[in-house]
Short mmCIF file of C-alpha atoms in Angstrom, two decimals:
data_model
loop_
_atom_site.label_atom_id
_atom_site.label_comp_id
_atom_site.label_asym_id
_atom_site.label_seq_id
_atom_site.Cartn_x
_atom_site.Cartn_y
_atom_site.Cartn_z
CA UNK A 24 24.78 25.70 -10.79
CA UNK A 25 23.58 22.27 -11.46
CA UNK A 26 20.25 24.03 -11.61
CA UNK A 27 20.73 24.98 -15.80
CA UNK A 28 20.89 20.84 -16.98
CA UNK A 29 17.07 20.44 -16.50
CA UNK A 30 16.48 24.11 -16.81
CA UNK A 31 12.55 24.34 -18.78
CA UNK A 32 11.76 20.66 -17.62
CA UNK A 33 8.47 21.01 -15.63
CA UNK A 34 7.55 18.10 -12.99
CA UNK A 35 4.20 17.40 -11.18
CA UNK A 36 4.71 15.52 -8.19
CA UNK A 37 1.48 14.02 -6.80
CA UNK A 38 3.45 11.66 -4.06
CA UNK A 39 4.15 11.15 -0.25
CA UNK A 40 6.70 9.47 1.79
CA UNK A 41 10.17 9.26 0.11
CA UNK A 42 10.67 7.09 -2.65
CA UNK A 43 8.98 8.87 -5.28
CA UNK A 44 9.16 12.49 -3.54
CA UNK A 45 13.01 11.67 -3.54
CA UNK A 46 12.68 11.11 -7.46
CA UNK A 47 11.53 14.79 -7.63
CA UNK A 48 13.89 15.95 -5.21
CA UNK A 49 16.77 14.98 -7.17
CA UNK A 50 15.32 16.28 -10.83
CA UNK A 51 14.36 19.51 -8.69
CA UNK A 52 18.15 19.96 -7.54
CA UNK A 53 19.28 19.35 -11.27
CA UNK A 54 17.13 22.01 -12.50
CA UNK A 55 13.63 21.31 -13.05
CA UNK A 56 10.60 22.95 -11.85
CA UNK A 57 8.76 20.62 -9.53
CA UNK A 58 5.31 21.28 -8.20
CA UNK A 59 4.64 19.21 -5.33
CA UNK A 60 0.63 18.71 -4.97
CA UNK A 61 -0.37 17.65 -1.61
CA UNK A 62 -3.77 16.73 -0.12
CA UNK A 63 -4.95 19.03 2.73
CA UNK A 64 -3.82 16.53 5.60
CA UNK A 65 -0.14 17.23 3.50
CA UNK A 66 2.59 14.48 3.28
CA UNK A 67 2.93 12.17 5.98
CA UNK A 68 6.69 12.99 5.93
CA UNK A 69 5.84 16.37 7.26
CA UNK A 70 5.21 14.98 10.81
CA UNK A 71 7.63 12.72 11.24
CA UNK A 72 9.17 14.76 14.01
CA UNK A 73 6.12 15.87 15.47
CA UNK A 74 6.64 14.05 18.52
CA UNK A 75 10.49 14.39 19.14
CA UNK A 76 12.07 15.81 21.66
CA UNK A 77 11.22 19.74 22.21
CA UNK A 78 14.63 20.63 21.60
CA UNK A 79 14.77 19.61 18.06
CA UNK A 80 13.37 21.82 15.34
CA UNK A 81 12.92 21.29 12.00
CA UNK A 82 12.51 18.19 9.92
CA UNK A 83 15.31 17.19 8.16
CA UNK A 84 14.07 14.00 6.60
CA UNK A 85 11.04 15.74 4.78
CA UNK A 86 13.45 18.73 3.80
CA UNK A 87 15.95 16.54 1.64
CA UNK A 88 13.27 15.05 -0.61
CA UNK A 89 11.34 18.48 -0.83
CA UNK A 90 14.02 21.38 -0.96
CA UNK A 91 13.34 23.72 -4.04
CA UNK A 92 9.84 22.73 -4.71
CA UNK A 93 6.56 24.62 -4.99
CA UNK A 94 3.93 23.32 -2.92
CA UNK A 95 0.09 23.18 -4.04
CA UNK A 96 -2.73 21.68 -2.21
CA UNK A 97 -5.36 20.40 -4.08
CA UNK A 98 -8.16 17.43 -2.71
CA UNK A 99 -8.97 15.30 -5.49
CA UNK A 100 -12.05 14.04 -4.06
CA UNK A 101 -13.70 17.23 -5.18
CA UNK A 102 -14.07 18.34 -9.00
CA UNK A 103 -12.44 21.37 -8.89
CA UNK A 104 -9.17 19.70 -7.26
CA UNK A 105 -9.38 17.00 -9.99
CA UNK A 106 -9.54 19.56 -12.59
CA UNK A 107 -6.55 21.60 -11.43
CA UNK A 108 -4.46 18.62 -11.25
CA UNK A 109 -5.13 17.84 -14.76
CA UNK A 110 -4.57 21.01 -16.06
CA UNK A 111 -1.23 21.13 -13.95
CA UNK A 112 -0.18 17.63 -16.03
CA UNK A 113 -1.51 18.96 -18.96
CA UNK A 114 1.14 21.40 -19.17
CA UNK A 115 3.99 18.94 -17.55
CA UNK A 116 6.59 17.23 -19.06
CA UNK A 117 6.56 14.72 -16.01
CA UNK A 118 3.93 13.15 -13.81
CA UNK A 119 5.26 11.43 -10.79
CA UNK A 120 3.36 9.77 -8.64
CA UNK A 121 2.88 6.70 -5.81
CA UNK A 122 -1.06 7.21 -5.29
CA UNK A 123 -2.55 3.50 -6.18
CA UNK A 124 -3.35 3.31 -9.78
CA UNK A 125 -6.86 2.22 -8.67
CA UNK A 126 -7.46 5.59 -7.12
CA UNK A 127 -6.08 7.31 -9.98
CA UNK A 128 -8.26 5.61 -12.37
CA UNK A 129 -11.58 6.86 -10.57
CA UNK A 130 -10.66 10.37 -10.00
CA UNK A 131 -9.73 10.56 -13.85
CA UNK A 132 -6.07 10.62 -13.34
CA UNK A 133 -4.97 7.60 -14.45
CA UNK A 134 -1.86 7.65 -17.41
CA UNK A 135 -4.10 7.09 -19.99
CA UNK A 136 -6.63 10.08 -19.31
CA UNK A 137 -3.56 12.37 -19.05
CA UNK A 138 -1.32 11.48 -21.57
CA UNK A 139 -4.66 11.66 -23.83
CA UNK A 140 -4.83 15.06 -22.91
CA UNK A 141 -0.39 15.61 -23.28
CA UNK A 142 0.54 13.20 -25.61
CA UNK A 143 4.41 14.75 -24.57
CA UNK A 144 3.76 13.69 -20.83
CA UNK A 145 6.03 11.28 -18.88
CA UNK A 146 3.78 9.22 -16.50
CA UNK A 147 5.96 7.88 -13.65
CA UNK A 148 4.21 5.69 -11.03
CA UNK A 149 6.48 4.31 -8.13
CA UNK A 150 4.83 1.54 -6.40
CA UNK A 151 5.59 -0.98 -3.92
CA UNK A 152 5.12 -4.17 -6.04
CA UNK A 153 4.40 -3.39 -9.44
CA UNK A 154 1.80 -2.68 -11.48
CA UNK A 155 0.70 -6.30 -12.70
CA UNK A 156 0.43 -9.71 -10.35
CA UNK A 157 -1.68 -10.62 -7.75
CA UNK A 158 0.06 -8.10 -5.00
CA UNK A 159 0.11 -5.36 -7.24
CA UNK A 160 -2.74 -3.50 -5.34
CA UNK A 161 -0.80 -4.19 -2.09
CA UNK A 162 0.56 -1.15 -0.03
CA UNK A 163 4.42 -1.27 0.47
CA UNK A 164 7.12 0.62 2.17
CA UNK A 165 10.50 -0.02 1.72
CA UNK A 166 10.90 -2.05 4.58
CA UNK A 167 8.05 -4.50 3.07
CA UNK A 168 8.50 -4.67 -0.20
CA UNK A 169 12.72 -3.70 -0.77
CA UNK A 170 13.99 -4.98 2.50
CA UNK A 171 11.79 -8.14 3.50
CA UNK A 172 9.80 -9.13 0.48
CA UNK A 173 12.84 -8.60 -1.77
CA UNK A 174 15.27 -10.64 -0.05
CA UNK A 175 17.70 -8.02 0.48
CA UNK A 176 17.22 -8.33 4.73
CA UNK A 177 17.58 -12.45 4.50
CA UNK A 178 20.71 -12.00 2.78
CA UNK A 179 22.07 -9.38 5.40
CA UNK A 180 21.36 -10.65 8.45
CA UNK A 181 23.81 -13.57 9.57
CA UNK A 182 22.47 -17.22 9.51
CA UNK A 183 20.94 -18.17 12.78
CA UNK A 184 20.50 -14.35 13.69
CA UNK A 185 16.96 -12.95 14.22
CA UNK A 186 16.05 -10.30 11.51
CA UNK A 187 16.39 -6.62 12.08
CA UNK A 188 14.74 -3.29 10.90
CA UNK A 189 16.16 -1.32 7.65
CA UNK A 190 17.23 2.02 8.39
CA UNK A 191 14.63 4.95 7.50
CA UNK A 192 14.88 5.22 3.35
CA UNK A 193 17.16 2.91 2.33
CA UNK A 194 15.14 1.23 -0.33
CA UNK A 195 12.91 4.22 -0.81
CA UNK A 196 16.19 6.23 -1.85
CA UNK A 197 17.45 3.54 -3.94
CA UNK A 198 14.19 3.43 -5.99
CA UNK A 199 14.46 7.55 -5.92
CA UNK A 200 17.73 6.57 -8.05
CA UNK A 201 16.04 4.14 -10.30
CA UNK A 202 12.77 6.32 -10.93
CA UNK A 203 15.22 9.16 -12.14
CA UNK A 204 16.93 7.22 -14.47
CA UNK A 205 13.54 5.62 -16.19
CA UNK A 206 12.34 9.31 -16.03
CA UNK A 207 15.33 10.19 -17.90
CA UNK A 208 15.49 7.56 -20.39
CA UNK A 209 11.66 8.02 -21.21
CA UNK A 210 12.75 11.78 -21.96
CA UNK A 211 15.25 10.82 -24.25
CA UNK A 212 12.70 8.52 -25.89
CA UNK A 213 10.72 11.57 -26.49
CA UNK A 214 13.42 13.47 -27.80
CA UNK A 215 13.18 11.22 -30.97
CA UNK A 216 9.48 10.29 -31.02
CA UNK A 217 7.73 13.59 -29.58
CA UNK A 218 5.13 11.10 -27.29
CA UNK A 219 5.69 10.47 -23.90
CA UNK A 220 4.98 7.05 -21.88
CA UNK A 221 4.23 5.55 -18.98
CA UNK A 222 7.15 4.15 -17.11
CA UNK A 223 7.09 2.47 -13.44
CA UNK A 224 9.42 1.50 -10.64
CA UNK A 225 8.85 -0.61 -7.70
CA UNK A 226 10.63 -1.33 -4.23
CA UNK A 227 10.41 -4.79 -5.07
CA UNK A 228 12.22 -4.59 -8.42
CA UNK A 229 14.63 -2.37 -7.15
CA UNK A 230 15.71 -4.07 -3.82
CA UNK A 231 15.81 -7.41 -6.14
CA UNK A 232 18.49 -5.37 -8.53
CA UNK A 233 19.97 -4.19 -5.74
CA UNK A 234 21.18 -7.65 -4.38
CA UNK A 235 21.33 -8.71 -8.04
CA UNK A 236 24.93 -10.40 -8.01
CA UNK A 237 23.70 -12.64 -5.16
CA UNK A 238 20.22 -13.69 -6.87
CA UNK A 239 22.12 -14.07 -10.04
CA UNK A 240 23.97 -16.93 -8.24
CA UNK A 241 20.70 -18.33 -6.77
CA UNK A 242 18.91 -18.22 -10.23
CA UNK A 243 21.69 -19.96 -11.97
CA UNK A 244 23.03 -22.58 -8.89
CA UNK A 245 19.67 -22.62 -7.23
CA UNK A 246 21.26 -21.84 -3.66
CA UNK A 247 23.55 -19.03 -2.00
CA UNK A 248 25.74 -19.15 0.66
CA UNK A 249 24.27 -17.40 3.75
CA UNK A 250 25.98 -14.14 5.34
CA UNK A 251 28.35 -14.90 7.95
CA UNK A 252 29.47 -13.42 11.28
CA UNK A 253 32.61 -11.90 11.53
CA UNK A 254 34.27 -14.31 13.37
CA UNK A 255 33.13 -17.32 10.74
CA UNK A 256 34.12 -15.45 7.53
CA UNK A 257 34.14 -16.95 4.49
CA UNK A 258 37.25 -15.32 3.37
CA UNK A 259 39.42 -14.00 6.78
CA UNK A 260 40.96 -11.49 4.45
CA UNK A 261 37.68 -9.83 3.46
CA UNK A 262 36.25 -9.08 6.86
CA UNK A 263 36.23 -6.31 9.90
CA UNK A 264 38.93 -5.76 12.18
CA UNK A 265 39.82 -3.54 15.45
CA UNK A 266 42.31 -1.44 16.14
CA UNK A 267 44.07 -0.80 19.57
CA UNK A 268 41.82 2.19 20.25
CA UNK A 269 38.87 0.65 19.40
CA UNK A 270 38.15 1.87 15.61
CA UNK A 271 36.67 -0.61 13.34
CA UNK A 272 37.84 -0.86 9.30
CA UNK A 273 37.00 -3.29 6.51
CA UNK A 274 39.32 -5.08 4.31
CA UNK A 275 38.18 -5.73 0.76
CA UNK A 276 41.25 -7.92 -0.89
CA UNK A 277 41.30 -7.59 -4.62
CA UNK A 278 40.93 -11.18 -5.24
CA UNK A 279 43.05 -14.38 -5.89
CA UNK A 280 46.26 -14.16 -3.85
CA UNK A 281 47.26 -10.84 -4.60
CA UNK A 282 46.81 -9.39 -1.38
CA UNK A 283 47.59 -12.31 0.70
CA UNK A 284 51.20 -11.19 1.42
CA UNK A 285 50.55 -7.22 1.55
CA UNK A 286 47.81 -7.59 4.12
CA UNK A 287 49.55 -9.90 6.46
CA UNK A 288 52.36 -7.79 6.09
CA UNK A 289 50.14 -4.82 6.79
CA UNK A 290 49.26 -6.44 9.72
CA UNK A 291 52.84 -7.22 10.89
CA UNK A 292 52.57 -11.24 10.61
CA UNK A 293 54.33 -11.87 7.74
CA UNK A 294 55.37 -15.05 9.27
CA UNK A 295 51.66 -16.24 8.54
CA UNK A 296 52.86 -16.86 5.16
CA UNK A 297 54.86 -20.18 6.22
CA UNK A 298 51.96 -21.12 8.20
CA UNK A 299 50.77 -24.65 6.76
CA UNK A 300 46.95 -23.76 7.48
CA UNK A 301 47.25 -21.01 5.59
CA UNK A 302 49.61 -21.78 2.42
CA UNK A 303 47.38 -21.58 -0.43
CA UNK A 304 43.92 -19.92 -1.10
CA UNK A 305 41.75 -23.10 -0.35
CA UNK A 306 43.81 -23.61 3.10
CA UNK A 307 42.97 -20.08 4.06
CA UNK A 308 39.29 -20.83 3.27
CA UNK A 309 39.30 -23.88 4.82
CA UNK A 310 40.72 -22.14 7.92
CA UNK A 311 39.34 -18.66 7.75
CA UNK A 312 38.31 -18.85 11.35
CA UNK A 313 41.57 -19.68 12.74
CA UNK A 314 43.26 -16.71 10.47
CA UNK A 315 40.65 -14.27 11.60
CA UNK A 316 42.08 -14.88 15.02
CA UNK A 317 45.26 -14.24 14.36
CA UNK A 318 44.47 -11.24 12.38
CA UNK A 319 42.49 -10.05 15.21
CA UNK A 320 45.34 -10.15 17.71
CA UNK A 321 47.67 -8.93 14.70
CA UNK A 322 45.87 -5.71 14.04
CA UNK A 323 44.53 -4.81 17.80
CA UNK A 324 48.68 -4.42 18.08
CA UNK A 325 48.78 -1.06 16.45
CA UNK A 326 46.37 2.15 17.11
CA UNK A 327 44.03 3.39 14.00
CA UNK A 328 46.10 5.99 12.74
CA UNK A 329 49.17 3.11 12.39
CA UNK A 330 46.76 0.60 10.86
CA UNK A 331 45.56 3.25 8.09
CA UNK A 332 49.18 4.18 7.08
CA UNK A 333 50.37 0.49 6.82
CA UNK A 334 47.27 -0.42 4.84
CA UNK A 335 47.65 2.71 2.51
CA UNK A 336 51.59 1.91 2.14
CA UNK A 337 50.36 -1.40 1.01
CA UNK A 338 47.82 0.10 -1.36
CA UNK A 339 45.25 -2.01 0.13
CA UNK A 340 41.57 -1.68 -0.68
CA UNK A 341 40.17 -0.72 3.12
CA UNK A 342 37.89 1.86 4.61
CA UNK A 343 37.49 3.04 8.35
CA UNK A 344 33.62 1.90 9.73
CA UNK A 345 32.21 5.38 10.41
CA UNK A 346 29.63 6.33 12.49
CA UNK A 347 26.79 9.07 10.93
CA UNK A 348 28.79 11.49 13.03
CA UNK A 349 32.51 10.41 11.67
CA UNK A 350 30.59 10.56 7.86
CA UNK A 351 29.43 14.09 8.57
CA UNK A 352 32.91 15.15 9.59
CA UNK A 353 34.99 13.56 6.57
CA UNK A 354 36.63 15.62 4.31
CA UNK A 355 36.37 13.12 1.35
CA UNK A 356 32.57 12.84 1.57
CA UNK A 357 32.61 17.10 1.07
CA UNK A 358 35.23 16.86 -1.66
CA UNK A 359 33.14 13.84 -3.23
CA UNK A 360 30.09 16.31 -3.56
CA UNK A 361 27.71 14.33 -0.76
CA UNK A 362 26.71 17.20 0.82
CA UNK A 363 24.55 20.36 -0.71
CA UNK A 364 23.68 23.72 1.33
CA UNK A 365 20.20 24.14 1.63
CA UNK A 366 18.78 27.58 2.75
CA UNK A 367 17.37 28.02 6.39
CA UNK A 368 15.52 31.23 5.01
CA UNK A 369 17.04 33.24 7.85
CA UNK A 370 20.08 34.00 5.75
CA UNK A 371 22.06 31.20 6.11
CA UNK A 372 22.28 27.52 5.03
CA UNK A 373 22.62 23.73 6.76
CA UNK A 374 24.03 20.88 5.09
CA UNK A 375 22.06 17.91 3.67
CA UNK A 376 22.82 14.79 1.59
CA UNK A 377 23.22 15.40 -2.13
CA UNK A 378 22.04 13.27 -5.04
CA UNK A 379 24.91 11.17 -5.75
CA UNK A 380 26.23 12.59 -8.75
CA UNK A 381 28.80 15.29 -9.95
CA UNK A 382 28.48 17.73 -12.69
CA UNK A 383 31.80 19.49 -12.38
CA UNK A 384 31.58 23.29 -13.27
CA UNK A 385 27.79 22.97 -12.77
CA UNK A 386 27.47 22.09 -9.32
CA UNK A 387 24.65 23.09 -6.97
CA UNK A 388 26.11 25.56 -4.29
CA UNK A 389 22.46 26.04 -2.63
CA UNK A 390 18.84 24.75 -2.68
CA UNK A 391 16.01 26.58 -1.29
CA UNK A 392 14.15 25.28 1.60
CA UNK A 393 11.34 22.48 1.55
CA UNK A 394 8.02 24.60 0.99
CA UNK A 395 5.38 24.96 4.10
CA UNK A 396 1.94 22.99 3.04
CA UNK A 397 -0.04 24.87 0.06
CA UNK A 398 2.73 27.73 -0.03
CA UNK A 399 2.49 28.06 -3.62
CA UNK A 400 -1.57 27.17 -4.25
CA UNK A 401 -2.39 30.48 -5.36
CA UNK A 402 0.30 31.65 -7.49
CA UNK A 403 0.43 28.12 -9.21
CA UNK A 404 -3.26 27.93 -9.82
CA UNK A 405 -3.15 31.90 -11.35
CA UNK A 406 -0.50 30.71 -13.67
CA UNK A 407 -2.81 28.07 -14.66
CA UNK A 408 -5.24 30.80 -15.66
CA UNK A 409 -7.47 30.55 -12.50
CA UNK A 410 -8.94 34.10 -11.60
CA UNK A 411 -9.04 35.26 -7.94
CA UNK A 412 -12.67 34.30 -7.60
CA UNK A 413 -12.08 30.67 -9.05
CA UNK A 414 -9.02 30.36 -6.49
CA UNK A 415 -11.32 31.81 -3.53
CA UNK A 416 -14.44 29.57 -4.63
CA UNK A 417 -12.14 26.45 -4.68
CA UNK A 418 -10.21 27.09 -1.31
CA UNK A 419 -13.94 27.94 0.24
CA UNK A 420 -15.19 24.72 -1.58
CA UNK A 421 -11.95 22.50 0.41
CA UNK A 422 -10.58 22.07 -3.22
CA UNK A 423 -7.62 23.94 -2.36
CA UNK A 424 -5.63 25.52 0.42
#
């Protein structure tokens, strides 16, 4: 079970939506104890399927990032709610939040205050735009800070096409991975120094790193080639093609001229090697659209099974262009450890995407379900030393639920 890897690590998550809860979810999958602290209204992600069709039950988006956590409701607008959260942080290894720093400072829950109470605390902040600069206080989602502001969307949309929206959670979950990396680095430093630290990640910086190869070119040369439609490729060998039965696939050559002959041979057109338009790498680039037309026609002769057989026989780098339904049924996804079972509370499990790392011999078999709002408030407060009367008073005051 991967639940032993971070056993004994205590994480307090005071966050909502996806990026920060996703990071805490990965730590939980790897064995950390995660206490999810929510305001009385709950994490907004609890309600994303509220208006879904009546025949749909469950909340897989929320479940993915919050499985196995314990849930506590505290109202930090009340002194007793703020005190309880500070006491949780005083006993934690990691305090993870995406609440705006100004709000946390007003509540006495900022990094300086909490790390003074617990010098070993790793205080991790996830923001849209970072902790400094003119836009640090702006709210940000992955579609705004990661996709739009970081340039990811612009570099993805073919030249001349209209912008389109990012799929749910892509920038968030990329930032979750960055946040886990930062937390683990800080924990490693704490092993040497005995002292925690502030770490921060942002959707903006994560987006920039995600397209860092292109931005490195921009920074060096001051310009960057635009994304192109399939019919006007920069390199026709690195392109999408379709089989006779309508299945799309993509080829990605290894570079230079290494895969030129294997690709046209797999396409059933070895004669293209004698075509003057494609006699050299430079010529193939200059006539990329014409080569794409030739390869289009060539691959459409074969059904997908035959295409796969021919490309594999040539040891080419390629993949089917799969739908989510295809991915869910792909045996290689399962073999790669892409899924984890989540208990449904009725003696069975359902599949959910797993964190993208494997620990052979210690992989998780299943995880407890995401908690209901405030499910563990009383027991967690009792563990902090609150008596029954104190807990009852906090609930009556509305500081806990």
